[in-house]
């Protein structure tokens, strides 16, 4: 294993060039407008705001909505930014009242409101981001969108800047890792069943797990065009995914797997987290959890994450 502590710049450059592409540059300004508010959310324990974000860049504006749930009467609370597949709150992947009862704020972003998850005609946001960074895959664009929401949250008194992190499931677990690796303001990262291209190691592929060729066949647009050079070359990658996750050190990293989710290769996710423990100054800032069942962002995953954060934040 290479010296991941001293190779941080090389690692970052490797993943930009070979896997995800360059994350678009920081914007000129970020502004949020509350378009709807429910102050009696979760039996009046919390407030739920629908917010429209406007991001001004050198190539035009990017706009998308998100939802911000925060505890009533509380300030400086821990906050989880959740990249999600839907706009609903609560959602099957976001047990809102349970999160509120654990004394956490949360943000829900429908990732397709940032840029669409397809390779067809780009939406207005993608056209702007392509001008800023032509090499970006869509994972990098979704990560950029989460960073802009974090920009906005820094203006909110309900949020403790030192206790904000990001969580995602599956492809959005991949996105959470990338966002946390390249933006140190995320104080914790939760990867849920992210598998290949996320917390899973390429060099531990097996007959049941997703391969680079599978990703390229279905989702090549998630990655930079140069990613195709790694097709069928998993065992030759210069840096594996544990190296990407090493960029999160010394902050908090939680990796969650499901025993029957063989496509996401839980054994390789566990091994990657074990490798991370060896290079963290404080190995207790990493945590691996695994549950019975299949590919899903379950309440067990949530409570495991919040138990970890309760101890560390």
Short mmCIF file of C-alpha atoms in Angstrom, two decimals:
data_model
loop_
_atom_site.label_atom_id
_atom_site.label_comp_id
_atom_site.label_asym_id
_atom_site.label_seq_id
_atom_site.Cartn_x
_atom_site.Cartn_y
_atom_site.Cartn_z
CA UNK A 1 0.00 0.00 0.00
CA UNK A 2 1.42 3.38 -1.00
CA UNK A 3 2.04 6.16 1.48
CA UNK A 4 -1.43 7.62 1.31
CA UNK A 5 -0.66 10.24 3.95
CA UNK A 6 2.04 11.93 1.87
CA UNK A 7 0.57 11.37 -1.61
CA UNK A 8 -2.61 13.43 -1.13
CA UNK A 9 -2.01 15.73 -4.11
CA UNK A 10 -1.07 12.84 -6.39
CA UNK A 11 -4.14 10.90 -5.28
CA UNK A 12 -6.46 13.83 -5.94
CA UNK A 13 -4.96 14.42 -9.38
CA UNK A 14 -5.21 10.72 -10.22
CA UNK A 15 -8.93 10.50 -9.52
CA UNK A 16 -9.64 13.77 -11.33
CA UNK A 17 -7.80 12.59 -14.43
CA UNK A 18 -8.73 8.92 -14.52
CA UNK A 19 -12.12 8.51 -12.89
CA UNK A 20 -14.42 11.41 -12.05
CA UNK A 21 -13.09 14.43 -13.94
CA UNK A 22 -12.55 17.86 -12.48
CA UNK A 23 -15.21 19.08 -10.06
CA UNK A 24 -16.42 22.45 -11.43
CA UNK A 25 -14.87 25.52 -9.83
CA UNK A 26 -16.41 27.40 -6.94
CA UNK A 27 -19.14 29.88 -7.93
CA UNK A 28 -19.31 33.65 -7.71
CA UNK A 29 -22.24 33.55 -5.29
CA UNK A 30 -24.86 31.23 -3.78
CA UNK A 31 -28.29 32.42 -2.69
CA UNK A 32 -31.26 30.52 -1.29
CA UNK A 33 -34.90 31.56 -1.32
CA UNK A 34 -37.49 29.86 0.88
CA UNK A 35 -40.52 29.14 -1.29
CA UNK A 36 -42.53 27.12 1.24
CA UNK A 37 -42.29 26.52 4.98
CA UNK A 38 -43.95 24.13 7.43
CA UNK A 39 -43.17 25.07 11.04
CA UNK A 40 -45.20 22.15 12.41
CA UNK A 41 -43.29 19.34 10.74
CA UNK A 42 -42.95 16.10 12.73
CA UNK A 43 -45.61 17.11 15.29
CA UNK A 44 -44.09 20.61 15.56
CA UNK A 45 -40.71 19.24 16.64
CA UNK A 46 -39.13 20.63 13.47
CA UNK A 47 -39.52 23.03 10.56
CA UNK A 48 -39.35 21.95 6.93
CA UNK A 49 -38.37 24.54 4.32
CA UNK A 50 -38.45 24.15 0.55
CA UNK A 51 -35.56 26.26 -0.73
CA UNK A 52 -34.68 27.33 -4.26
CA UNK A 53 -30.92 27.67 -4.69
CA UNK A 54 -29.45 30.06 -7.27
CA UNK A 55 -25.76 29.67 -7.99
CA UNK A 56 -24.02 32.34 -10.03
CA UNK A 57 -21.00 31.17 -12.03
CA UNK A 58 -18.79 32.69 -14.71
CA UNK A 59 -20.71 30.73 -17.36
CA UNK A 60 -24.28 31.34 -16.15
CA UNK A 61 -26.63 30.44 -13.32
CA UNK A 62 -27.40 27.00 -11.93
CA UNK A 63 -30.69 26.55 -10.05
CA UNK A 64 -32.21 23.66 -8.14
CA UNK A 65 -34.46 23.09 -5.09
CA UNK A 66 -33.76 21.22 -1.89
CA UNK A 67 -35.45 20.67 1.47
CA UNK A 68 -34.06 21.69 4.84
CA UNK A 69 -35.45 20.18 8.03
CA UNK A 70 -34.25 21.66 11.32
CA UNK A 71 -35.22 21.27 14.96
CA UNK A 72 -37.45 23.98 16.38
CA UNK A 73 -35.90 26.12 19.09
CA UNK A 74 -32.41 24.72 18.56
CA UNK A 75 -29.23 26.23 17.12
CA UNK A 76 -25.85 24.79 16.18
CA UNK A 77 -27.30 21.32 15.58
CA UNK A 78 -25.60 18.49 13.71
CA UNK A 79 -26.77 18.34 10.09
CA UNK A 80 -26.76 15.52 7.52
CA UNK A 81 -26.90 16.50 3.84
CA UNK A 82 -28.60 13.60 2.05
CA UNK A 83 -28.31 13.15 -1.69
CA UNK A 84 -31.48 11.25 -2.52
CA UNK A 85 -33.37 9.74 -5.44
CA UNK A 86 -36.65 11.52 -4.80
CA UNK A 87 -37.91 14.86 -3.53
CA UNK A 88 -40.30 13.44 -0.91
CA UNK A 89 -39.77 14.13 2.79
CA UNK A 90 -40.27 11.76 4.53
CA UNK A 91 -38.99 9.25 2.01
CA UNK A 92 -38.30 5.52 2.06
CA UNK A 93 -34.60 6.43 2.40
CA UNK A 94 -35.13 9.33 4.84
CA UNK A 95 -37.00 8.39 8.06
CA UNK A 96 -37.57 12.04 8.94
CA UNK A 97 -39.10 11.79 12.41
CA UNK A 98 -36.53 9.26 13.59
CA UNK A 99 -33.72 11.57 12.47
CA UNK A 100 -35.37 14.53 14.21
CA UNK A 101 -35.86 12.49 17.38
CA UNK A 102 -32.13 11.73 17.33
CA UNK A 103 -31.56 15.54 17.44
CA UNK A 104 -30.23 15.95 13.90
CA UNK A 105 -31.13 18.42 11.17
CA UNK A 106 -31.12 17.08 7.65
CA UNK A 107 -31.16 18.30 4.06
CA UNK A 108 -32.70 16.33 1.21
CA UNK A 109 -31.50 16.97 -2.36
CA UNK A 110 -33.04 15.17 -5.31
CA UNK A 111 -29.82 14.59 -7.26
CA UNK A 112 -31.58 14.82 -10.64
CA UNK A 113 -32.57 18.40 -9.83
CA UNK A 114 -28.85 19.20 -10.13
CA UNK A 115 -28.26 17.40 -13.43
CA UNK A 116 -30.23 14.53 -14.96
CA UNK A 117 -29.03 10.97 -14.58
CA UNK A 118 -28.84 10.13 -18.26
CA UNK A 119 -26.67 10.73 -21.32
CA UNK A 120 -29.40 12.37 -23.36
CA UNK A 121 -29.89 16.10 -24.04
CA UNK A 122 -28.43 18.01 -21.06
CA UNK A 123 -30.63 20.23 -18.94
CA UNK A 124 -29.85 23.92 -18.40
CA UNK A 125 -27.71 23.24 -15.32
CA UNK A 126 -25.57 20.69 -17.10
CA UNK A 127 -24.95 23.06 -20.01
CA UNK A 128 -23.49 25.59 -17.57
CA UNK A 129 -21.40 23.01 -15.73
CA UNK A 130 -20.05 21.57 -18.98
CA UNK A 131 -18.76 25.05 -19.87
CA UNK A 132 -17.06 25.28 -16.49
CA UNK A 133 -15.54 21.80 -16.61
CA UNK A 134 -15.85 19.75 -19.84
CA UNK A 135 -14.17 16.69 -18.29
CA UNK A 136 -16.61 16.32 -15.38
CA UNK A 137 -18.62 13.16 -15.04
CA UNK A 138 -22.03 13.50 -13.49
CA UNK A 139 -20.87 12.18 -10.13
CA UNK A 140 -18.56 15.20 -9.98
CA UNK A 141 -21.48 17.48 -10.89
CA UNK A 142 -23.72 16.02 -8.19
CA UNK A 143 -20.88 16.44 -5.69
CA UNK A 144 -20.51 20.08 -6.78
CA UNK A 145 -24.23 20.63 -6.17
CA UNK A 146 -23.93 19.24 -2.63
CA UNK A 147 -21.02 21.59 -1.99
CA UNK A 148 -23.17 24.55 -3.04
CA UNK A 149 -25.89 23.53 -0.61
CA UNK A 150 -23.19 23.48 2.06
CA UNK A 151 -22.25 27.03 1.02
CA UNK A 152 -25.82 28.08 1.75
CA UNK A 153 -26.07 26.20 5.05
CA UNK A 154 -23.11 28.17 6.35
CA UNK A 155 -25.44 31.18 6.43
CA UNK A 156 -28.02 29.44 8.65
CA UNK A 157 -27.95 29.82 12.44
CA UNK A 158 -29.58 26.40 12.84
CA UNK A 159 -26.40 24.75 11.54
CA UNK A 160 -23.15 24.07 13.36
CA UNK A 161 -20.47 24.47 10.68
CA UNK A 162 -18.24 21.97 12.44
CA UNK A 163 -20.91 19.29 12.47
CA UNK A 164 -22.17 19.07 8.88
CA UNK A 165 -21.63 15.99 6.75
CA UNK A 166 -22.91 14.18 3.68
CA UNK A 167 -24.63 10.84 3.10
CA UNK A 168 -25.71 8.92 0.03
CA UNK A 169 -26.79 5.48 -1.11
CA UNK A 170 -25.53 3.51 -4.13
CA UNK A 171 -24.42 5.94 -6.87
CA UNK A 172 -25.03 8.72 -4.40
CA UNK A 173 -22.77 6.97 -1.90
CA UNK A 174 -20.08 7.25 -4.57
CA UNK A 175 -20.96 10.93 -4.83
CA UNK A 176 -20.77 11.45 -1.05
CA UNK A 177 -17.27 9.97 -0.96
CA UNK A 178 -16.09 12.23 -3.78
CA UNK A 179 -17.64 15.33 -2.20
CA UNK A 180 -16.07 14.55 1.17
CA UNK A 181 -12.69 13.78 -0.36
CA UNK A 182 -12.52 17.13 -2.16
CA UNK A 183 -14.25 19.44 0.32
CA UNK A 184 -12.91 19.42 3.86
CA UNK A 185 -15.92 21.33 5.15
CA UNK A 186 -17.84 18.03 5.19
CA UNK A 187 -16.93 16.84 8.68
CA UNK A 188 -18.31 13.35 8.12
CA UNK A 189 -19.09 11.12 5.15
CA UNK A 190 -21.52 8.21 5.01
CA UNK A 191 -21.28 5.79 2.07
CA UNK A 192 -24.22 3.38 1.91
CA UNK A 193 -23.86 0.34 -0.38
CA UNK A 194 -21.78 2.41 -2.83
CA UNK A 195 -19.80 -0.51 -4.25
CA UNK A 196 -17.66 -0.20 -7.36
CA UNK A 197 -16.59 3.38 -8.00
CA UNK A 198 -17.46 4.11 -4.36
CA UNK A 199 -16.20 2.29 -1.25
CA UNK A 200 -15.53 -1.01 -3.07
CA UNK A 201 -12.01 -1.97 -4.12
CA UNK A 202 -11.43 -2.59 -7.82
CA UNK A 203 -8.70 -5.09 -7.01
CA UNK A 204 -11.14 -7.25 -5.04
CA UNK A 205 -13.66 -7.78 -7.83
CA UNK A 206 -15.38 -11.15 -8.02
CA UNK A 207 -17.85 -12.85 -10.34
CA UNK A 208 -20.86 -11.36 -8.52
CA UNK A 209 -19.60 -7.78 -8.23
CA UNK A 210 -19.93 -4.84 -10.60
CA UNK A 211 -16.92 -4.27 -12.84
CA UNK A 212 -15.57 -1.21 -14.62
CA UNK A 213 -16.88 -2.66 -17.89
CA UNK A 214 -20.38 -2.82 -16.36
CA UNK A 215 -20.17 0.82 -15.27
CA UNK A 216 -18.96 1.89 -18.71
CA UNK A 217 -21.71 -0.06 -20.48
CA UNK A 218 -24.56 1.49 -18.48
CA UNK A 219 -23.24 4.63 -16.84
CA UNK A 220 -20.17 5.92 -18.65
CA UNK A 221 -21.47 9.48 -18.28
CA UNK A 222 -21.02 9.28 -14.49
CA UNK A 223 -17.28 9.43 -15.07
CA UNK A 224 -14.69 11.36 -17.05
CA UNK A 225 -14.15 10.09 -20.63
CA UNK A 226 -10.66 8.82 -19.71
CA UNK A 227 -12.22 6.29 -17.32
CA UNK A 228 -12.68 3.97 -20.30
CA UNK A 229 -8.90 3.43 -20.33
CA UNK A 230 -9.30 1.37 -17.14
CA UNK A 231 -11.77 -1.08 -18.67
CA UNK A 232 -10.84 -4.66 -17.68
CA UNK A 233 -7.74 -3.33 -15.87
CA UNK A 234 -8.95 -3.37 -12.28
CA UNK A 235 -5.87 -5.12 -10.94
CA UNK A 236 -3.60 -2.49 -12.53
CA UNK A 237 -5.16 0.69 -11.11
CA UNK A 238 -2.47 2.92 -9.61
CA UNK A 239 -4.72 4.03 -6.75
CA UNK A 240 -7.73 2.08 -5.55
CA UNK A 241 -10.82 3.49 -3.83
CA UNK A 242 -9.28 3.30 -0.36
CA UNK A 243 -6.86 5.97 -1.60
CA UNK A 244 -9.75 8.24 -2.54
CA UNK A 245 -11.30 7.71 0.89
CA UNK A 246 -7.94 8.49 2.51
CA UNK A 247 -8.47 12.11 1.44
CA UNK A 248 -11.29 12.28 4.00
CA UNK A 249 -8.79 11.72 6.84
CA UNK A 250 -8.73 12.80 9.64
CA UNK A 251 -12.47 13.53 9.47
CA UNK A 252 -15.20 10.93 10.09
CA UNK A 253 -15.94 8.16 7.59
CA UNK A 254 -18.77 5.64 7.96
CA UNK A 255 -19.16 2.82 5.41
CA UNK A 256 -22.32 0.71 5.41
CA UNK A 257 -22.87 -2.55 3.52
CA UNK A 258 -25.56 -5.22 3.13
CA UNK A 259 -24.59 -8.91 3.25
CA UNK A 260 -26.69 -9.92 0.26
CA UNK A 261 -25.76 -6.92 -1.87
CA UNK A 262 -23.11 -8.87 -3.79
CA UNK A 263 -23.20 -6.48 -6.76
CA UNK A 264 -21.81 -3.78 -4.42
CA UNK A 265 -19.14 -6.22 -3.15
CA UNK A 266 -19.48 -5.77 0.65
CA UNK A 267 -16.28 -7.75 1.37
CA UNK A 268 -14.26 -5.26 -0.65
CA UNK A 269 -15.97 -2.33 1.11
CA UNK A 270 -14.97 -3.82 4.45
CA UNK A 271 -11.39 -4.32 3.25
CA UNK A 272 -11.22 -0.75 1.95
CA UNK A 273 -12.35 0.58 5.33
CA UNK A 274 -9.77 -1.64 7.06
CA UNK A 275 -7.08 -0.10 4.84
CA UNK A 276 -8.34 3.37 5.75
CA UNK A 277 -8.06 2.60 9.46
CA UNK A 278 -4.35 1.99 8.98
CA UNK A 279 -3.66 5.47 7.61
CA UNK A 280 -6.04 7.55 9.79
CA UNK A 281 -4.23 9.40 12.58
CA UNK A 282 -7.21 8.42 14.71
CA UNK A 283 -8.50 5.08 13.36
CA UNK A 284 -11.56 5.41 15.59
CA UNK A 285 -12.74 8.11 13.16
CA UNK A 286 -13.65 5.36 10.73
CA UNK A 287 -16.49 2.90 11.14
CA UNK A 288 -17.75 -0.08 9.15
CA UNK A 289 -21.22 -1.53 9.59
CA UNK A 290 -22.97 -4.37 7.82
CA UNK A 291 -26.53 -5.65 8.08
CA UNK A 292 -28.61 -8.49 6.70
CA UNK A 293 -30.52 -7.85 3.50
CA UNK A 294 -30.03 -6.34 0.09
CA UNK A 295 -29.34 -3.03 -1.65
CA UNK A 296 -31.25 -0.39 0.34
CA UNK A 297 -30.80 2.65 2.62
CA UNK A 298 -32.53 1.24 5.69
CA UNK A 299 -33.36 2.51 9.14
CA UNK A 300 -30.66 0.16 10.46
CA UNK A 301 -28.15 1.99 8.25
CA UNK A 302 -29.39 5.34 9.55
CA UNK A 303 -29.24 4.36 13.21
CA UNK A 304 -25.78 2.88 12.75
CA UNK A 305 -24.60 6.15 11.25
CA UNK A 306 -26.21 8.29 13.95
CA UNK A 307 -24.84 6.03 16.71
CA UNK A 308 -21.36 6.59 15.27
CA UNK A 309 -21.86 10.34 15.02
CA UNK A 310 -23.26 10.53 18.55
CA UNK A 311 -19.94 9.18 19.81
CA UNK A 312 -17.75 11.40 17.63
CA UNK A 313 -19.57 14.73 17.19
#
